[in-house]
mmCIF file of C-alpha atoms and ligand atoms in Angstrom:
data_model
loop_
_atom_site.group_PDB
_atom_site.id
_atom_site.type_symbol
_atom_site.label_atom_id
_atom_site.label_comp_id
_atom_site.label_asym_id
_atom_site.label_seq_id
_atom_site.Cartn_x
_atom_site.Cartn_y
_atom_site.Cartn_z
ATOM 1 C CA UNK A 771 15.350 20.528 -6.278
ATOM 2 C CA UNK A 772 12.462 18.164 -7.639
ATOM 3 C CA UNK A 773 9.529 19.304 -9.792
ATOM 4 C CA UNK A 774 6.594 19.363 -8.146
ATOM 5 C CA UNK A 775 3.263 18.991 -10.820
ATOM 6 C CA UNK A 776 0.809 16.862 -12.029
ATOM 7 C CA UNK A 777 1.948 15.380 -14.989
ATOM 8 C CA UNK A 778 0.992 11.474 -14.421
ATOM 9 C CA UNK A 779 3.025 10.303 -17.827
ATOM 10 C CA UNK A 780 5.920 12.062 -16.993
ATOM 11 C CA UNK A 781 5.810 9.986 -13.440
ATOM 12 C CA UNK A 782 4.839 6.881 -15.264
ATOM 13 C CA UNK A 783 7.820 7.237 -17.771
ATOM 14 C CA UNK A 784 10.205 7.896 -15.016
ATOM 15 C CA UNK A 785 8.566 4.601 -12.851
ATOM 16 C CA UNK A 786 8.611 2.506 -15.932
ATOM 17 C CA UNK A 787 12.452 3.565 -16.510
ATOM 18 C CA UNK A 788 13.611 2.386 -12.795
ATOM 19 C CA UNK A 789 13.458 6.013 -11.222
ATOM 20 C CA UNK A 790 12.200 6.655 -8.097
ATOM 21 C CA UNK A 791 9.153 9.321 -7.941
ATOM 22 C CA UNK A 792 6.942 11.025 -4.848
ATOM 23 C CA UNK A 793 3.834 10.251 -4.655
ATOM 24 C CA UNK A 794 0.495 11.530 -2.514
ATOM 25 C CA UNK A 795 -1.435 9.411 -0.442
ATOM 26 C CA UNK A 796 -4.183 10.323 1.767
ATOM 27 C CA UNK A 797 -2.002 8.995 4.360
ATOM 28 C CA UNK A 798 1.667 10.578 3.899
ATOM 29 C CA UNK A 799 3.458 11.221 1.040
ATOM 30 C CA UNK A 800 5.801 7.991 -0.293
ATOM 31 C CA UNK A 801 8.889 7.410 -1.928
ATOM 32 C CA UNK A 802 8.222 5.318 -4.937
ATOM 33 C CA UNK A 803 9.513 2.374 -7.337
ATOM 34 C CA UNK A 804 8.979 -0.397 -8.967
ATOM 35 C CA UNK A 805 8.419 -3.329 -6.540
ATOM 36 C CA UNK A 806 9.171 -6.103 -8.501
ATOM 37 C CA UNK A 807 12.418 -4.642 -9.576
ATOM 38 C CA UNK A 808 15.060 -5.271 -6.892
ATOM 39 C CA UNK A 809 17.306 -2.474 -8.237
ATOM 40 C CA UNK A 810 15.055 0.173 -8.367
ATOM 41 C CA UNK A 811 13.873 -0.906 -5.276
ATOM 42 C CA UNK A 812 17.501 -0.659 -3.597
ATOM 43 C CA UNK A 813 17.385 2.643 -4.649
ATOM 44 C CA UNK A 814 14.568 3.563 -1.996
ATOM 45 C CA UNK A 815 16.916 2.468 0.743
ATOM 46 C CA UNK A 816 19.632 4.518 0.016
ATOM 47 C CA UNK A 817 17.959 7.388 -0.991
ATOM 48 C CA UNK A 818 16.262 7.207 2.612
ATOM 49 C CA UNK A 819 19.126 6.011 4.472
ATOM 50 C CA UNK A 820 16.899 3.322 5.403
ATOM 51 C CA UNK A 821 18.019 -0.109 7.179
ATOM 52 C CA UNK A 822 17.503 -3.480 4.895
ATOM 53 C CA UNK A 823 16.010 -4.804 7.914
ATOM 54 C CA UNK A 824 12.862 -2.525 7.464
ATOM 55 C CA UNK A 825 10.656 -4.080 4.886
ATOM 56 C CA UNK A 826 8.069 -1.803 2.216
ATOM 57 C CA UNK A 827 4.517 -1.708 1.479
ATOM 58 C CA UNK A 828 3.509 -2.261 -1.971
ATOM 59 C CA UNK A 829 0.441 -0.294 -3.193
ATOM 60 C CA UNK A 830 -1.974 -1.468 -5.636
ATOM 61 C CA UNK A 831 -4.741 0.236 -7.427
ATOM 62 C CA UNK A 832 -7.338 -2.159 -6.265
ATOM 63 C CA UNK A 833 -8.092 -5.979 -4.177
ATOM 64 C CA UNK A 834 -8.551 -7.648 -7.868
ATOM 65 C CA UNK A 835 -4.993 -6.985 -8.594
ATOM 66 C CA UNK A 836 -3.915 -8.496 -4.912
ATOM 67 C CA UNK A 837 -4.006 -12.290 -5.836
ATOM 68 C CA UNK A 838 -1.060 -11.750 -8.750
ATOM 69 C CA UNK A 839 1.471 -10.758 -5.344
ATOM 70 C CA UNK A 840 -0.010 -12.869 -2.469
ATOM 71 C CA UNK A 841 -0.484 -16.532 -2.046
ATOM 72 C CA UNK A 842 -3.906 -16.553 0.099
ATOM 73 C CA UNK A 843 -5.857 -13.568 1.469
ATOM 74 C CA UNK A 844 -7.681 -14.885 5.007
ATOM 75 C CA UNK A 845 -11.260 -14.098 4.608
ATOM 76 C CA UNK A 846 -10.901 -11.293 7.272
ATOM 77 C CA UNK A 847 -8.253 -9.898 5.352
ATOM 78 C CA UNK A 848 -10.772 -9.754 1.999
ATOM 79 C CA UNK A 849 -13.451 -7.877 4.459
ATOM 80 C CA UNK A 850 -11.457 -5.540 5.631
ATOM 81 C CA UNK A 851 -10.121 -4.747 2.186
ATOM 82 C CA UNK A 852 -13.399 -4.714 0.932
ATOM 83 C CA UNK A 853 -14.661 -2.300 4.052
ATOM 84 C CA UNK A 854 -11.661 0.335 4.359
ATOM 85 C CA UNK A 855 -9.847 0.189 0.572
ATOM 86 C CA UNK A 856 -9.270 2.346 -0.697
ATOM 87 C CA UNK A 857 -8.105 3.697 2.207
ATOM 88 C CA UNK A 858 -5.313 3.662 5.466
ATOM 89 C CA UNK A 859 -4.621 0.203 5.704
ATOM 90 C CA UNK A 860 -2.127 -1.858 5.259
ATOM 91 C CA UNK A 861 -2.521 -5.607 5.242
ATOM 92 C CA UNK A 862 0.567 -8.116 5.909
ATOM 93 C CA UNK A 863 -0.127 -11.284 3.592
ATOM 94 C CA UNK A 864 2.044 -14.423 2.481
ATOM 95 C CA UNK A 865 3.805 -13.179 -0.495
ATOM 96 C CA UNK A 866 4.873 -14.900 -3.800
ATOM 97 C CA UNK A 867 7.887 -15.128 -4.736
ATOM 98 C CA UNK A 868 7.744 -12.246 -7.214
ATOM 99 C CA UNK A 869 7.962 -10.113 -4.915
ATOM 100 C CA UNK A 870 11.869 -9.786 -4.088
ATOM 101 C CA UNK A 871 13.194 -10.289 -1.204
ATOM 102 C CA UNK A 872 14.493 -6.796 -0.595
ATOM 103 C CA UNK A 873 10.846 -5.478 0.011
ATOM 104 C CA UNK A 874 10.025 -7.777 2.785
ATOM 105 C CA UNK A 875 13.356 -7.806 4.404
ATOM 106 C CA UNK A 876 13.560 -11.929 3.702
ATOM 107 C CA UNK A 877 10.157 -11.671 5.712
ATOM 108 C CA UNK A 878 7.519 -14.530 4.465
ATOM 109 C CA UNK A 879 4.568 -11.406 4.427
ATOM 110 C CA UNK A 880 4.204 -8.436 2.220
ATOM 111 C CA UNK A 881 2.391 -5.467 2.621
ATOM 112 C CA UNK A 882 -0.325 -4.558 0.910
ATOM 113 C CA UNK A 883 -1.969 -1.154 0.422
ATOM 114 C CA UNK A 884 -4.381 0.637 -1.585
ATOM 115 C CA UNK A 885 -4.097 4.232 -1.236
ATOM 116 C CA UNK A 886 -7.356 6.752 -1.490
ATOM 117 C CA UNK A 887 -5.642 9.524 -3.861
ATOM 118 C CA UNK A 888 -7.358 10.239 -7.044
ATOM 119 C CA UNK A 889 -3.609 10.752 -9.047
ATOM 120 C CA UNK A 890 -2.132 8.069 -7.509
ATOM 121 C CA UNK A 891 -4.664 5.807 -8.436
ATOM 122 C CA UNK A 892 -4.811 6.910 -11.666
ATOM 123 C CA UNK A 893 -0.597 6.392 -11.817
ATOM 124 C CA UNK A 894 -0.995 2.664 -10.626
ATOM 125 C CA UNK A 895 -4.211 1.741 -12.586
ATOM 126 C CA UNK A 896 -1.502 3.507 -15.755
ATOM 127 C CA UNK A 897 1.186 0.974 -14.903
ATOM 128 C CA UNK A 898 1.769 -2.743 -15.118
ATOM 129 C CA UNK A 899 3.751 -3.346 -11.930
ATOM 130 C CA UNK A 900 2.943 -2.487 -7.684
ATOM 131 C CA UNK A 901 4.454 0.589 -5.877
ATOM 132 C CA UNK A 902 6.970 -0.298 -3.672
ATOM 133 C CA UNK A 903 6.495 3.053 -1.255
ATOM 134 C CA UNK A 904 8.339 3.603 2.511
ATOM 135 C CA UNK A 905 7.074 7.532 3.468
ATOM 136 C CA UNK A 906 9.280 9.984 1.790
ATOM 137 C CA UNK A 907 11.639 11.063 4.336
ATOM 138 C CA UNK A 908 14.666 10.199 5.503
ATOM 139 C CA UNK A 909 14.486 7.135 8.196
ATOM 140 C CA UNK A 910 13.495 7.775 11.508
ATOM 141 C CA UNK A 911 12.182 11.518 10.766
ATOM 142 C CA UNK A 912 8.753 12.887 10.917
ATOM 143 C CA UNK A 913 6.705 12.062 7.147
ATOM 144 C CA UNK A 914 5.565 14.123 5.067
ATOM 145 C CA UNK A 915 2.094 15.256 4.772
ATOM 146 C CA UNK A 916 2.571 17.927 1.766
ATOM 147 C CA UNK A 917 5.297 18.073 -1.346
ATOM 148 C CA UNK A 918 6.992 20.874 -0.119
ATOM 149 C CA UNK A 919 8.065 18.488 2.853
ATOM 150 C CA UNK A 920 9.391 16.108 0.843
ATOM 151 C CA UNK A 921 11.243 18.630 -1.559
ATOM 152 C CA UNK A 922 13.082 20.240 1.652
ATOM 153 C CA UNK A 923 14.154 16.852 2.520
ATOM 154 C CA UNK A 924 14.795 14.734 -0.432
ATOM 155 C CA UNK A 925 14.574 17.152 -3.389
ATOM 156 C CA UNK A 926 18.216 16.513 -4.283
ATOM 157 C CA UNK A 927 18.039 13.214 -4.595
ATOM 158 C CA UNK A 928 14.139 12.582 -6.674
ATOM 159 C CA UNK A 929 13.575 14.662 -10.324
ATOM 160 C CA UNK A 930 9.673 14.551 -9.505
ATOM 161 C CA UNK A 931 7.234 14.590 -6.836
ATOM 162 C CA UNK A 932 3.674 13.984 -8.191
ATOM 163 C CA UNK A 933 1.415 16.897 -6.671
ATOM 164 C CA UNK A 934 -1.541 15.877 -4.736
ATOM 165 C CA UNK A 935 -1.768 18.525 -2.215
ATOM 166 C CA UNK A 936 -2.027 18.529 1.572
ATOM 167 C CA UNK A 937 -2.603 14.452 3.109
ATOM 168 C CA UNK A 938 -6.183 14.475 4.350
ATOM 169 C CA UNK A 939 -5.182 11.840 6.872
ATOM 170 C CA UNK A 940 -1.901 13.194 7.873
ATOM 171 C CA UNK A 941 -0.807 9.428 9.840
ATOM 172 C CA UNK A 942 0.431 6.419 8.443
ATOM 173 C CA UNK A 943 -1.586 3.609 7.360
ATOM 174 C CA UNK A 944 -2.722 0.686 10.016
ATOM 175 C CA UNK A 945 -0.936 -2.319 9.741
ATOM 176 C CA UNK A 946 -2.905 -5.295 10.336
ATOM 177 C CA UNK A 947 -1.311 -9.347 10.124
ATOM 178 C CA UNK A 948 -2.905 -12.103 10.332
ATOM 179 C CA UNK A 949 -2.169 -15.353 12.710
ATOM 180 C CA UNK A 950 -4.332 -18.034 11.719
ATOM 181 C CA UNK A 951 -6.328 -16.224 9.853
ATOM 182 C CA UNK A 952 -7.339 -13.722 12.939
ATOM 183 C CA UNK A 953 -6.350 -10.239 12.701
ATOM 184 C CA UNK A 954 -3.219 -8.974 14.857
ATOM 185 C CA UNK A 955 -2.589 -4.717 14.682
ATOM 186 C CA UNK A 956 1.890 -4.352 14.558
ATOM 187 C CA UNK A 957 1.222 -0.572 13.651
ATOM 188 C CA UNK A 958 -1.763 2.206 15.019
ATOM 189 C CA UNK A 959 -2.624 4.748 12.154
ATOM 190 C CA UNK A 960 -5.138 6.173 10.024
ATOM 191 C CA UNK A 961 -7.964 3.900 10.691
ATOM 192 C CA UNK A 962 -8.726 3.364 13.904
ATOM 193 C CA UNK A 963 -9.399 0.342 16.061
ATOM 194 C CA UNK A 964 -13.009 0.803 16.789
ATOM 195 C CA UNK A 965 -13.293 0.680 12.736
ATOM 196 C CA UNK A 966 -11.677 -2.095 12.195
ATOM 197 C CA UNK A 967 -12.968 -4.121 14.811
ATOM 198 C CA UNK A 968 -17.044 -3.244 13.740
ATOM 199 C CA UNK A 969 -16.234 -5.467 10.906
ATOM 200 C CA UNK A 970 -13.435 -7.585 11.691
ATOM 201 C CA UNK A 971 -14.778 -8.913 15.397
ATOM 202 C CA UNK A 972 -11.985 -8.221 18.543
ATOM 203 C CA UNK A 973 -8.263 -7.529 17.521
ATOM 204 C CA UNK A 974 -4.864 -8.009 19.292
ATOM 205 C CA UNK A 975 -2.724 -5.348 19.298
ATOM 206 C CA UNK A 976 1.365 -5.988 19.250
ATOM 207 C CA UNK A 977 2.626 -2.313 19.071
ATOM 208 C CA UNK A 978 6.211 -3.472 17.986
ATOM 209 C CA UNK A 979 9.046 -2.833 19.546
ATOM 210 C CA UNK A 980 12.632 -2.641 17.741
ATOM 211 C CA UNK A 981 12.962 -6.250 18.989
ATOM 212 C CA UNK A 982 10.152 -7.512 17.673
ATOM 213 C CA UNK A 983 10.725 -9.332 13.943
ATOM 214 C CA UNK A 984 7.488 -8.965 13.153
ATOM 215 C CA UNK A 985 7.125 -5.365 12.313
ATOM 216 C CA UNK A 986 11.072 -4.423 12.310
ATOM 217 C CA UNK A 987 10.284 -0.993 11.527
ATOM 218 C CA UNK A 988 8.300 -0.019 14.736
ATOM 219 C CA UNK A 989 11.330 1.204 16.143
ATOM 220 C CA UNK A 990 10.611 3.472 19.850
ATOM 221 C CA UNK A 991 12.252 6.365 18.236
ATOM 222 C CA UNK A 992 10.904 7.102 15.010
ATOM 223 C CA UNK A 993 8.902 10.103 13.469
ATOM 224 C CA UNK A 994 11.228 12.048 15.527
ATOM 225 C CA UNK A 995 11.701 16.169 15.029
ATOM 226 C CA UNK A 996 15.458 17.230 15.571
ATOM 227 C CA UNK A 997 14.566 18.984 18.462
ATOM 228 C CA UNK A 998 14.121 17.593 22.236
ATOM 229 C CA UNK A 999 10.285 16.496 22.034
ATOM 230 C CA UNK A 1000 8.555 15.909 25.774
ATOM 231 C CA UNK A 1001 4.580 14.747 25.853
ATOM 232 C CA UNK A 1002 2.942 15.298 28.686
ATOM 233 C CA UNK A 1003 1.021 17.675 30.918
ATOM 234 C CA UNK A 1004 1.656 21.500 29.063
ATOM 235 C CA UNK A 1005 1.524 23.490 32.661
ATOM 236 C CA UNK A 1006 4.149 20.823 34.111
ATOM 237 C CA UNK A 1007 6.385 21.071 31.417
ATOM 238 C CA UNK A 1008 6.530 24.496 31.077
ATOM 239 C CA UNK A 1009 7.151 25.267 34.734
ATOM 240 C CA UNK A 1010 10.261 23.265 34.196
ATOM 241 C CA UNK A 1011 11.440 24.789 30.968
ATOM 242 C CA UNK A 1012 9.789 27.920 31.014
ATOM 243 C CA UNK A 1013 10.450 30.194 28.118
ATOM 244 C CA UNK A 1014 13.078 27.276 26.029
ATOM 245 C CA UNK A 1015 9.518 25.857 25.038
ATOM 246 C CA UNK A 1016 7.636 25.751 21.714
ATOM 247 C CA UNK A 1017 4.469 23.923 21.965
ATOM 248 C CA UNK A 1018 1.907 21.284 20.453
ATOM 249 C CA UNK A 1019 -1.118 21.755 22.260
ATOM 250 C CA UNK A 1020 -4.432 20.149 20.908
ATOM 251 C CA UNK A 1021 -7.170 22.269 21.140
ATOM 252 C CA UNK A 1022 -6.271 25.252 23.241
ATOM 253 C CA UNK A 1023 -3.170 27.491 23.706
ATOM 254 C CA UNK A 1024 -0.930 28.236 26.391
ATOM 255 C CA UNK A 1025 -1.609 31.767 27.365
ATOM 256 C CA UNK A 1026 2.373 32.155 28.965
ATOM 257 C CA UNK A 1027 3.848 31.425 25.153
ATOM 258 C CA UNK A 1028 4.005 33.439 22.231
ATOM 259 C CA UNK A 1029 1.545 32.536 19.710
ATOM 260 C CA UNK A 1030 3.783 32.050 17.259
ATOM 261 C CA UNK A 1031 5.690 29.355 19.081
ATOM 262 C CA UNK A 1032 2.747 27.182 19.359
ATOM 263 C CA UNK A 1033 0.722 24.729 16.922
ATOM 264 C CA UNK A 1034 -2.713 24.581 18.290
ATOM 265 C CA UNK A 1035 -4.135 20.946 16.632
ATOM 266 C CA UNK A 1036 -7.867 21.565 16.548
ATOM 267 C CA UNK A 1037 -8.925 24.354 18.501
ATOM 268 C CA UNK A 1038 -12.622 22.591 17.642
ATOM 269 C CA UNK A 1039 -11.167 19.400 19.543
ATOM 270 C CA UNK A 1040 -11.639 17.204 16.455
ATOM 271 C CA UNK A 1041 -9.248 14.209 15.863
ATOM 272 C CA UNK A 1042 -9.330 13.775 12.736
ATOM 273 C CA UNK A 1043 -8.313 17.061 11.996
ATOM 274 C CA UNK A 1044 -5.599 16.959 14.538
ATOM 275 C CA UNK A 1045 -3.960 14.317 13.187
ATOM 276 C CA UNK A 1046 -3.961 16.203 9.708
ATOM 277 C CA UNK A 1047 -2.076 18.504 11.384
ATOM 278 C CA UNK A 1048 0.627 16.956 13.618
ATOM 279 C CA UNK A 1049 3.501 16.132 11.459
ATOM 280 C CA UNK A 1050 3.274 19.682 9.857
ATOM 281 C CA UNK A 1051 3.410 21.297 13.432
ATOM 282 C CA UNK A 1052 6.436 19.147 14.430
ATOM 283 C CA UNK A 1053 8.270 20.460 11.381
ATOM 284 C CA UNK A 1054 7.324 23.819 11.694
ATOM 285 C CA UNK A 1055 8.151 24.063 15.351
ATOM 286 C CA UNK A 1056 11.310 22.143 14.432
ATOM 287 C CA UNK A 1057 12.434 24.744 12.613
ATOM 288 C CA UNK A 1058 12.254 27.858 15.180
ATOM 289 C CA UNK A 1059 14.149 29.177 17.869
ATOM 290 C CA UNK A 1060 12.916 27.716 20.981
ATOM 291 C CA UNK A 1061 15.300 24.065 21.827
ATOM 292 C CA UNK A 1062 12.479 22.262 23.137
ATOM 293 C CA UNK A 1063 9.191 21.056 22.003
ATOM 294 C CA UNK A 1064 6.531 20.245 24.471
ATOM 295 C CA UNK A 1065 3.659 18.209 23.260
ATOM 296 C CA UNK A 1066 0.253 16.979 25.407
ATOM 297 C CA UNK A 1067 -1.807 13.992 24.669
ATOM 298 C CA UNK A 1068 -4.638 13.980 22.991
ATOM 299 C CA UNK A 1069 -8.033 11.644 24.342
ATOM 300 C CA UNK A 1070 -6.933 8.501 23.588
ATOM 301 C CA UNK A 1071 -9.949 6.849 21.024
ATOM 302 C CA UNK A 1072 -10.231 6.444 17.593
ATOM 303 C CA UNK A 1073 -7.456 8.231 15.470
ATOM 304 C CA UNK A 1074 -5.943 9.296 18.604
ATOM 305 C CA UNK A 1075 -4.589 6.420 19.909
ATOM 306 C CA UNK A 1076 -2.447 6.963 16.792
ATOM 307 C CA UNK A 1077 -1.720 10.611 16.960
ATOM 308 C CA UNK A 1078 -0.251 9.826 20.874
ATOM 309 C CA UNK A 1079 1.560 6.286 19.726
ATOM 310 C CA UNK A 1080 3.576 8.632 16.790
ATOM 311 C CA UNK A 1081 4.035 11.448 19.954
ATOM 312 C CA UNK A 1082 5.627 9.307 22.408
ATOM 313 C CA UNK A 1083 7.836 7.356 19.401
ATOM 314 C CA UNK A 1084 8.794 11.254 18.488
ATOM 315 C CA UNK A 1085 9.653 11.683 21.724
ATOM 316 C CA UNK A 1086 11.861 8.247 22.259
ATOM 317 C CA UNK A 1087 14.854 9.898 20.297
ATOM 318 C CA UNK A 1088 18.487 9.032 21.573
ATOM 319 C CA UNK A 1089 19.505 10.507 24.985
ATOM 320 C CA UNK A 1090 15.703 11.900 25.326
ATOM 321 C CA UNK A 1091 14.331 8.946 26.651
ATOM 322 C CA UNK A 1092 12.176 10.303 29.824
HETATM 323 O O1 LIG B 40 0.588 5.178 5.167
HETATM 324 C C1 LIG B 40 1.540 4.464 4.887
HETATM 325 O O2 LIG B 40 1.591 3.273 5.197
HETATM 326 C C2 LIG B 40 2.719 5.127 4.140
HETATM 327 C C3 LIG B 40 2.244 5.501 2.734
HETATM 328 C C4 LIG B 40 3.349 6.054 1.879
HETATM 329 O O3 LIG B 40 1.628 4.410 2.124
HETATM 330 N N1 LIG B 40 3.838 4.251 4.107
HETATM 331 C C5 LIG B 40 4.600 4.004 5.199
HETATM 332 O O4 LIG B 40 5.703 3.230 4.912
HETATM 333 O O5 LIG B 40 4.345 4.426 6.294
HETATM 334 P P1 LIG B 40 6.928 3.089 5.912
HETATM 335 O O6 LIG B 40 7.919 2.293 5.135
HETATM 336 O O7 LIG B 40 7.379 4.407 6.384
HETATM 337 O O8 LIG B 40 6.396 2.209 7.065
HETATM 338 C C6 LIG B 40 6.055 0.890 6.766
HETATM 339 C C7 LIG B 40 6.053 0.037 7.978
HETATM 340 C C8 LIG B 40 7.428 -0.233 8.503
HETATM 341 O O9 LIG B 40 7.426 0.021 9.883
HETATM 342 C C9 LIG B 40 7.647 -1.707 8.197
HETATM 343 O O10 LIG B 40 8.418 -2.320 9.164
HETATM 344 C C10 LIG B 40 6.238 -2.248 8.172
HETATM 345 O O11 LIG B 40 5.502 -1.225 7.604
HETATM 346 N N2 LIG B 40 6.146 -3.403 7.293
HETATM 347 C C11 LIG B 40 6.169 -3.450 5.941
HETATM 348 N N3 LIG B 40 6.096 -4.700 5.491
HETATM 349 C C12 LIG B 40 6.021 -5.492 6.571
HETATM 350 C C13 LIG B 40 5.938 -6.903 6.756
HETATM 351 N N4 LIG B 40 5.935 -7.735 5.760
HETATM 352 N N5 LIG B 40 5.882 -7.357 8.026
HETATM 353 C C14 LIG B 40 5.900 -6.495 9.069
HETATM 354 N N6 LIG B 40 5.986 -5.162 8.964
HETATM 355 C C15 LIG B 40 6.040 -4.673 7.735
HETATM 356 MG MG1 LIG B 41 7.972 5.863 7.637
#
């Protein structure tokens, strides 16, 4: 098992030495190395099981320190950064070439991020190179939103996991490209549309497919649970599974399950807090007796366009397509 604490030299020491360490983000929690060190960074892949064809983001500690990884920032790119970072975005620029090749999959773009955690920030502002950090679970599974998630999963294969609590996001980071110079959403996540767009003008959105190059990690079935996950309408579902159910329901429960078998989101309705929740509930429910998980949509603005994008991916496992 990994240590879980606080101790930011002991995660700088093992960083600096080529290890790989956990960190928080407000986001998810992330499996980190070195980014400019293609070995270390090889490591991430096989400790995740992840394809090569799935590039990283690289976190920095701040936009100042962007220009020494990326060849031009677009001038919507440099508001955004300066509107939402720190914070849940991610932004795909043209790279240099110090920046190997392994982290972008051969792609010309890297990913930038600058994540809102008070440790974490004070780990990369400690060292001299970017964070090369997929979310710290094995690929295709649900992330982790606390360091007990990541010990169950990975704790044989890390020695630490820097402690930063529960994610006060709980969704990945938005990923926003550029084409000429106008911004293009490949991935829904922790800041919402609406935000973005109240200082960046309109936005496309290309939700990306497993065919799509441009974000070759927006696979259909990812984030998945183990377990047979449906989304839909809870009354539906459960008059055709009846009791094989365990349920996600967002702000109220089903009064023909057991309490214990369901995750209730936000019984105030909130999003936000809803999608703090989600990837904990899928684990826990994951993890009990019922076969099935039945999820319902939540209302589809703001963060929860996000929180229904990761329920239908969960959903899109192998031989569960609907
Ligand atoms: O919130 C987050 O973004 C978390 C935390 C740890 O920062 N990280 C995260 O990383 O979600 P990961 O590896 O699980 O997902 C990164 C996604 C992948 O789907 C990948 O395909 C996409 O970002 N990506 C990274 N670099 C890219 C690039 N240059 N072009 C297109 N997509 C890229
Ligand atoms: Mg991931």
């Amino acid at each position: 098992m990994s240590i879980i604490g606080k101790d930011i030299q002991e995660a700088k020491r093992l960083l600096e030495r080529g290890d790989l360490v956990a960190i928080p983000t407000e986001t998810v929690y992330g499996l980190a190395g070195n980014a400019l060190d293609g070995n270390t960074v090889t490591k991430i892949f096989s400790v995740k099981e992840r394809p090569f064809f799935d590039p990283l983001i690289v976190h920095v500690p701040d936009l100042k320190s962007v220009d020494k990884w990326v060849t031009h920032i677009p001038a919507k790119a440099k508001k955004l950064a300066e509107a939402f970072w720190p914070g849940p975005l991610t932004l795909l620029l043209p790279r240099k070439s110090v920046i190997p090749d392994i982290v972008t999959a051969g792609l010309e773009t890297v990913g930038i991020r600058c994540p809102k955690n008070e440790v974490t920030q004070q780990l990369l502002r400690s060292i001299d190179f970017p964070l090369a950090a997929p979310s710290a679970n094995p690929f295709g599974y649900v992330s982790p939103t606390n360091p007990h998630h990541v010990n169950e999963q990975l704790g044989n294969k890390i020695n630490y996991i820097v402690d930063g609590g529960e994610c006060q996001v709980g969704i990945e980071s938005t990923i926003v490209g550029f084409e000429n110079d106008s911004p293009v959403v490949f991935r829904l996540g922790g800041l919402s549309i609406e935000d973005i767009e109240r200082v960046a003008g309109k936005v496309d959105i290309q939700l990306n497919s497993s065919s799509n190059p441009k974000a070759p990690g927006q696979l259909r079935s990812h984030y998945a649970p183990r377990k047979k996950l449906l989304v839909g309408s809870l009354t539906e579902l459960l008059s055709h599974y009846g009791n094989q159910v365990s349920v996600v329901a967002y702000k109220n429960p089903l009064r023909e399950v057991e309490l214990s078998n369901q995750r209730i989101l936000s019984p105030k309705g909130k999003l936000e807090e809803a999608a703090q929740n989600l990837f904990s509930a899928l684990r826990e429910l994951d993890k009990l007796a019922p076969p099935i998980i039945i999820a319902e949509e939540v209302p589809n603005v703001g963060i929860g366009r996000a929180i229904n994008d990761r329920l239908y991916r969960a959903a899109a496992q192998e031989g569960n397509r609907q």
